[in-house]
Amino acid sequence: MGTFFKKNRVKAGEFLLFLSGTLVLVSLFMTSSHLYDGILIAKEHWFRYTSSLFGSATFLFFLFGKKRRPISFSTSDVFVLMGIGWSILTYNEVINPAPERMGLLIQLAAFWFFLRFSFTEYPRLRKAFLFILIVTAIIEVMIGMSQLYGINRSFNPNYRITGSFFNPGPFAGYIAVAFPLLLDFLLKQYNERKGTNRKYPFWFWGGVVSFALMLAVLPSTLSRSAWLAALIPSFLIIVYRLDWWKKWQEWRSESGSRSIWIVLGLPLILILFIASLYALKKDSA
């Protein structure tokens, strides 16, 4: 048994981390009618338990793994710590509206660094987790579409569409995270087959349909922050995957002074777009 574990500990580690990480990612579907505010509390409790399981698995293979790759401190780590630190510093301890918030923030920070270690030690887990995230977002979109067309009721009578959440904000935010990831996957597949006779597999067209559904659902949430969170990285992905920057430089060298008007006009269009978003729903995100 010991010899078998030594030979297969890498696969065992990947599987255990994948399984526990998947359990964390399905937290958004957890609800309970036996708890007060069961839509939120059930998700929070499930995340606490499953992220603890994921952390335990990560720590176990950190101790007994065959080899460990060096982990460098990245810019994203700084932003995560700054965000959590800001939340702690601005928390109103007098009113104390969420007594468990500090513990949850600490657990979120620990979960982030456990993820960082697992992605460094087992690089294939990154793609696997991103795939699960996209799949769960697609399921959320289907739930939202069923609410939007009256097939199922939302979890909040004040809103027509909430997904598996209590209001459209977190629902839109989750889709906004998966939206650019799915777009990047589709454009990568497009670039690999462009100019060749290779056919697109059926799951590619499933991704195209899912992307169209996300694009259709996001406006109905009226979440401006989610719109921006989806549009800005999606634009950068399009620029990168379709070589827009290179094409822009070639066009600028050929067009001369005409490109100056575009450079001056784009910020104006952006300002008007942001102002229109603010005017659409001033008292909400």
Short mmCIF file of C-alpha atoms in Angstrom, two decimals:
data_model
loop_
_atom_site.label_atom_id
_atom_site.label_comp_id
_atom_site.label_asym_id
_atom_site.label_seq_id
_atom_site.Cartn_x
_atom_site.Cartn_y
_atom_site.Cartn_z
CA MET A 1 0.00 0.00 0.00
CA GLY A 2 2.84 2.34 0.88
CA THR A 3 4.60 1.60 -2.40
CA PHE A 4 1.38 2.18 -4.35
CA PHE A 5 0.88 5.56 -2.65
CA LYS A 6 4.45 6.62 -3.37
CA LYS A 7 4.04 5.79 -7.07
CA ASN A 8 0.67 7.48 -7.40
CA ARG A 9 0.80 10.30 -4.88
CA VAL A 10 0.93 12.98 -7.57
CA LYS A 11 -2.25 11.67 -9.19
CA ALA A 12 -3.84 11.15 -5.77
CA GLY A 13 -2.93 14.70 -4.79
CA GLU A 14 -4.37 16.14 -7.98
CA PHE A 15 -7.57 14.16 -7.62
CA LEU A 16 -8.12 15.06 -3.97
CA LEU A 17 -7.44 18.75 -4.61
CA PHE A 18 -9.67 18.72 -7.70
CA LEU A 19 -12.51 17.04 -5.78
CA SER A 20 -12.31 19.35 -2.76
CA GLY A 21 -11.88 22.41 -5.00
CA THR A 22 -14.94 21.43 -7.04
CA LEU A 23 -16.95 21.17 -3.81
CA VAL A 24 -15.90 24.74 -3.02
CA LEU A 25 -16.96 26.01 -6.45
CA VAL A 26 -20.46 24.54 -6.16
CA SER A 27 -21.09 26.60 -3.01
CA LEU A 28 -23.24 28.99 -5.03
CA PHE A 29 -25.93 26.32 -5.52
CA MET A 30 -26.38 25.65 -1.79
CA THR A 31 -29.67 26.72 -0.18
CA SER A 32 -31.55 25.59 2.92
CA SER A 33 -35.13 26.13 4.04
CA HIS A 34 -34.20 25.18 7.62
CA LEU A 35 -31.90 28.15 8.21
CA TYR A 36 -32.68 31.82 8.66
CA ASP A 37 -31.66 33.51 5.41
CA GLY A 38 -30.90 30.02 4.14
CA ILE A 39 -29.94 31.21 0.65
CA LEU A 40 -26.92 33.10 2.02
CA ILE A 41 -26.10 31.17 5.19
CA ALA A 42 -26.12 27.78 3.46
CA LYS A 43 -23.61 29.02 0.89
CA GLU A 44 -21.40 30.51 3.60
CA HIS A 45 -21.44 27.34 5.72
CA TRP A 46 -20.75 25.13 2.71
CA PHE A 47 -17.83 27.34 1.70
CA ARG A 48 -16.38 27.25 5.21
CA TYR A 49 -16.48 23.46 5.38
CA THR A 50 -15.30 22.73 1.85
CA SER A 51 -12.55 25.37 1.84
CA SER A 52 -11.30 23.87 5.12
CA LEU A 53 -11.26 20.47 3.41
CA PHE A 54 -9.37 21.96 0.45
CA GLY A 55 -6.90 23.65 2.78
CA SER A 56 -6.33 20.42 4.71
CA ALA A 57 -5.69 18.52 1.46
CA THR A 58 -3.28 21.21 0.28
CA PHE A 59 -1.41 21.22 3.59
CA LEU A 60 -1.25 17.42 3.59
CA PHE A 61 0.40 17.26 0.19
CA PHE A 62 2.62 20.21 1.07
CA LEU A 63 4.06 18.06 3.86
CA PHE A 64 4.21 14.70 2.09
CA GLY A 65 4.54 15.70 -1.56
CA LYS A 66 7.45 14.36 -3.58
CA LYS A 67 8.79 17.78 -4.51
CA ARG A 68 7.75 21.38 -4.11
CA ARG A 69 8.16 24.10 -6.70
CA PRO A 70 9.12 27.58 -5.49
CA ILE A 71 6.19 29.97 -5.13
CA SER A 72 6.90 33.62 -5.88
CA PHE A 73 4.88 36.48 -4.39
CA SER A 74 2.81 37.96 -7.25
CA THR A 75 0.96 41.22 -7.91
CA SER A 76 -2.38 39.44 -7.49
CA ASP A 77 -1.34 38.42 -3.98
CA VAL A 78 -0.78 42.08 -3.14
CA PHE A 79 -4.22 43.07 -4.46
CA VAL A 80 -5.91 40.25 -2.54
CA LEU A 81 -4.22 41.28 0.71
CA MET A 82 -4.99 44.96 0.06
CA GLY A 83 -8.68 44.18 -0.58
CA ILE A 84 -9.02 42.09 2.56
CA GLY A 85 -7.06 44.64 4.60
CA TRP A 86 -9.30 47.46 3.34
CA SER A 87 -12.42 45.48 4.26
CA ILE A 88 -11.08 44.92 7.78
CA LEU A 89 -10.02 48.55 8.27
CA THR A 90 -13.34 49.98 7.08
CA TYR A 91 -15.50 47.54 9.04
CA ASN A 92 -17.80 49.29 11.54
CA GLU A 93 -17.09 47.49 14.82
CA VAL A 94 -19.63 49.61 16.71
CA ILE A 95 -22.61 48.51 14.63
CA ASN A 96 -21.00 45.12 13.86
CA PRO A 97 -23.46 44.23 11.05
CA ALA A 98 -21.72 40.92 10.19
CA PRO A 99 -20.07 39.34 13.26
CA GLU A 100 -18.60 36.45 11.27
CA ARG A 101 -17.14 38.67 8.56
CA MET A 102 -13.60 38.81 9.99
CA GLY A 103 -13.33 35.05 10.18
CA LEU A 104 -14.67 34.69 6.65
CA LEU A 105 -12.16 37.23 5.30
CA ILE A 106 -9.28 35.38 6.94
CA GLN A 107 -10.55 32.11 5.50
CA LEU A 108 -10.84 33.69 2.04
CA ALA A 109 -7.23 34.87 2.25
CA ALA A 110 -6.09 31.40 3.33
CA PHE A 111 -8.11 29.82 0.52
CA TRP A 112 -6.46 32.12 -2.02
CA PHE A 113 -2.95 31.09 -0.96
CA PHE A 114 -3.93 27.42 -0.82
CA LEU A 115 -5.07 27.84 -4.42
CA ARG A 116 -1.79 29.47 -5.32
CA PHE A 117 0.16 26.56 -3.87
CA SER A 118 -2.01 23.92 -5.55
CA PHE A 119 -1.77 25.66 -8.95
CA THR A 120 2.02 25.85 -8.61
CA GLU A 121 2.42 22.25 -7.49
CA TYR A 122 -0.21 20.83 -9.86
CA PRO A 123 -0.45 23.18 -12.90
CA ARG A 124 -3.24 21.17 -14.55
CA LEU A 125 -5.56 22.11 -11.70
CA ARG A 126 -5.70 25.71 -12.94
CA LYS A 127 -7.39 24.72 -16.20
CA ALA A 128 -9.60 22.20 -14.41
CA PHE A 129 -10.86 24.79 -11.92
CA LEU A 130 -11.43 27.37 -14.64
CA PHE A 131 -13.44 24.77 -16.55
CA ILE A 132 -15.59 24.03 -13.48
CA LEU A 133 -16.08 27.77 -12.92
CA ILE A 134 -17.31 28.23 -16.50
CA VAL A 135 -19.61 25.20 -16.23
CA THR A 136 -21.15 26.45 -12.97
CA ALA A 137 -21.64 29.88 -14.56
CA ILE A 138 -23.44 28.25 -17.51
CA ILE A 139 -25.73 26.45 -15.04
CA GLU A 140 -26.36 29.81 -13.34
CA VAL A 141 -27.27 31.33 -16.70
CA MET A 142 -29.78 28.55 -17.31
CA ILE A 143 -31.32 29.13 -13.88
CA GLY A 144 -31.50 32.86 -14.60
CA MET A 145 -33.07 32.32 -18.01
CA SER A 146 -35.72 30.06 -16.49
CA GLN A 147 -36.53 32.81 -13.97
CA LEU A 148 -36.54 35.50 -16.62
CA TYR A 149 -39.13 33.64 -18.70
CA GLY A 150 -41.28 32.66 -15.74
CA ILE A 151 -40.47 28.94 -15.70
CA ASN A 152 -39.05 29.17 -12.17
CA ARG A 153 -39.42 31.83 -9.49
CA SER A 154 -36.48 33.91 -8.32
CA PHE A 155 -35.29 33.77 -4.72
CA ASN A 156 -36.33 37.38 -4.13
CA PRO A 157 -39.85 38.63 -4.98
CA ASN A 158 -38.45 42.12 -5.65
CA TYR A 159 -36.36 40.91 -8.59
CA ARG A 160 -37.29 38.84 -11.58
CA ILE A 161 -33.85 37.26 -11.98
CA THR A 162 -31.44 36.26 -9.19
CA GLY A 163 -30.03 32.89 -10.26
CA SER A 164 -29.28 30.82 -7.17
CA PHE A 165 -28.63 34.01 -5.15
CA PHE A 166 -30.91 36.37 -3.22
CA ASN A 167 -30.42 39.35 -5.54
CA PRO A 168 -29.10 40.00 -9.07
CA GLY A 169 -25.78 41.54 -7.92
CA PRO A 170 -23.86 38.36 -6.97
CA PHE A 171 -25.54 36.50 -9.83
CA ALA A 172 -24.32 39.06 -12.36
CA GLY A 173 -20.90 39.21 -10.71
CA TYR A 174 -20.39 35.47 -11.02
CA ILE A 175 -21.35 35.49 -14.69
CA ALA A 176 -19.08 38.50 -15.24
CA VAL A 177 -16.13 36.46 -13.94
CA ALA A 178 -16.82 33.53 -16.29
CA PHE A 179 -17.72 35.71 -19.30
CA PRO A 180 -14.15 36.76 -20.30
CA LEU A 181 -12.80 33.31 -19.42
CA LEU A 182 -15.20 31.65 -21.85
CA LEU A 183 -14.47 34.31 -24.48
CA ASP A 184 -10.73 33.67 -24.14
CA PHE A 185 -11.28 29.93 -24.56
CA LEU A 186 -13.39 30.43 -27.70
CA LEU A 187 -10.94 32.86 -29.30
CA LYS A 188 -8.04 30.53 -28.53
CA GLN A 189 -9.84 27.69 -30.28
CA TYR A 190 -10.62 30.03 -33.19
CA ASN A 191 -6.97 31.05 -33.57
CA GLU A 192 -5.80 27.44 -33.50
CA ARG A 193 -8.13 26.50 -36.39
CA LYS A 194 -7.96 29.71 -38.43
CA GLY A 195 -6.63 29.04 -41.90
CA THR A 196 -6.84 25.27 -41.50
CA ASN A 197 -9.36 22.59 -42.39
CA ARG A 198 -9.77 21.48 -38.80
CA LYS A 199 -13.42 21.38 -37.74
CA TYR A 200 -14.70 22.82 -34.49
CA PRO A 201 -15.82 20.14 -32.00
CA PHE A 202 -19.38 20.10 -30.68
CA TRP A 203 -18.34 21.49 -27.28
CA PHE A 204 -16.99 24.60 -29.02
CA TRP A 205 -20.45 25.36 -30.39
CA GLY A 206 -21.87 24.62 -26.95
CA GLY A 207 -19.50 27.29 -25.63
CA VAL A 208 -20.65 29.73 -28.33
CA VAL A 209 -24.30 29.19 -27.34
CA SER A 210 -23.42 29.56 -23.65
CA PHE A 211 -21.53 32.79 -24.37
CA ALA A 212 -24.54 34.15 -26.25
CA LEU A 213 -26.79 33.28 -23.30
CA MET A 214 -24.43 35.08 -20.90
CA LEU A 215 -24.48 38.08 -23.21
CA ALA A 216 -28.29 38.01 -23.19
CA VAL A 217 -28.67 37.59 -19.42
CA LEU A 218 -26.17 40.19 -18.18
CA PRO A 219 -28.14 43.29 -19.31
CA SER A 220 -31.29 42.03 -17.55
CA THR A 221 -29.50 42.11 -14.17
CA LEU A 222 -29.02 45.91 -14.40
CA SER A 223 -25.70 45.53 -12.58
CA ARG A 224 -23.38 48.18 -13.96
CA SER A 225 -20.37 46.93 -12.02
CA ALA A 226 -20.86 43.45 -13.49
CA TRP A 227 -21.14 44.92 -16.99
CA LEU A 228 -17.83 46.72 -16.58
CA ALA A 229 -16.23 43.66 -14.97
CA ALA A 230 -17.23 41.62 -18.02
CA LEU A 231 -16.58 44.19 -20.76
CA ILE A 232 -13.15 45.54 -19.76
CA PRO A 233 -11.27 42.20 -19.55
CA SER A 234 -13.20 40.92 -22.58
CA PHE A 235 -11.99 43.90 -24.61
CA LEU A 236 -8.38 43.27 -23.50
CA ILE A 237 -8.72 39.58 -24.40
CA ILE A 238 -10.03 40.48 -27.86
CA VAL A 239 -7.14 42.90 -28.38
CA TYR A 240 -4.66 40.19 -27.37
CA ARG A 241 -6.16 37.17 -29.13
CA LEU A 242 -7.03 38.93 -32.40
CA ASP A 243 -3.81 41.01 -32.55
CA TRP A 244 -5.74 44.28 -32.58
CA TRP A 245 -2.77 46.23 -31.21
CA LYS A 246 -0.55 45.09 -34.07
CA LYS A 247 -3.29 45.85 -36.59
CA TRP A 248 -3.82 49.26 -35.01
CA GLN A 249 -0.14 50.13 -35.31
CA GLU A 250 -0.12 49.08 -38.97
CA TRP A 251 -3.25 51.11 -39.69
CA ARG A 252 -1.88 54.14 -37.80
CA SER A 253 1.32 54.14 -39.87
CA GLU A 254 -0.78 54.06 -43.04
CA SER A 255 -3.54 56.52 -42.08
CA GLY A 256 -1.37 59.25 -40.61
CA SER A 257 -3.30 62.13 -38.98
CA ARG A 258 -6.68 60.35 -39.10
CA SER A 259 -5.59 58.13 -36.20
CA ILE A 260 -5.25 61.21 -33.97
CA TRP A 261 -8.99 61.86 -34.15
CA ILE A 262 -9.69 58.29 -33.07
CA VAL A 263 -7.28 58.62 -30.13
CA LEU A 264 -9.06 61.82 -29.07
CA GLY A 265 -12.54 60.41 -29.66
CA LEU A 266 -12.21 57.13 -27.76
CA PRO A 267 -11.83 58.73 -24.28
CA LEU A 268 -14.89 60.92 -24.99
CA ILE A 269 -16.94 57.86 -25.96
CA LEU A 270 -15.75 56.08 -22.84
CA ILE A 271 -16.74 59.01 -20.61
CA LEU A 272 -20.19 59.19 -22.21
CA PHE A 273 -20.62 55.42 -21.77
CA ILE A 274 -19.72 55.52 -18.07
CA ALA A 275 -21.96 58.55 -17.51
CA SER A 276 -24.88 56.79 -19.18
CA LEU A 277 -24.34 53.75 -16.97
CA TYR A 278 -24.40 55.95 -13.87
CA ALA A 279 -27.56 57.75 -14.99
CA LEU A 280 -29.28 54.44 -15.70
CA LYS A 281 -29.46 53.42 -12.03
CA LYS A 282 -27.92 56.00 -9.69
CA ASP A 283 -28.81 54.31 -6.40
CA SER A 284 -27.33 50.90 -7.21
CA ALA A 285 -24.15 49.17 -8.29
#
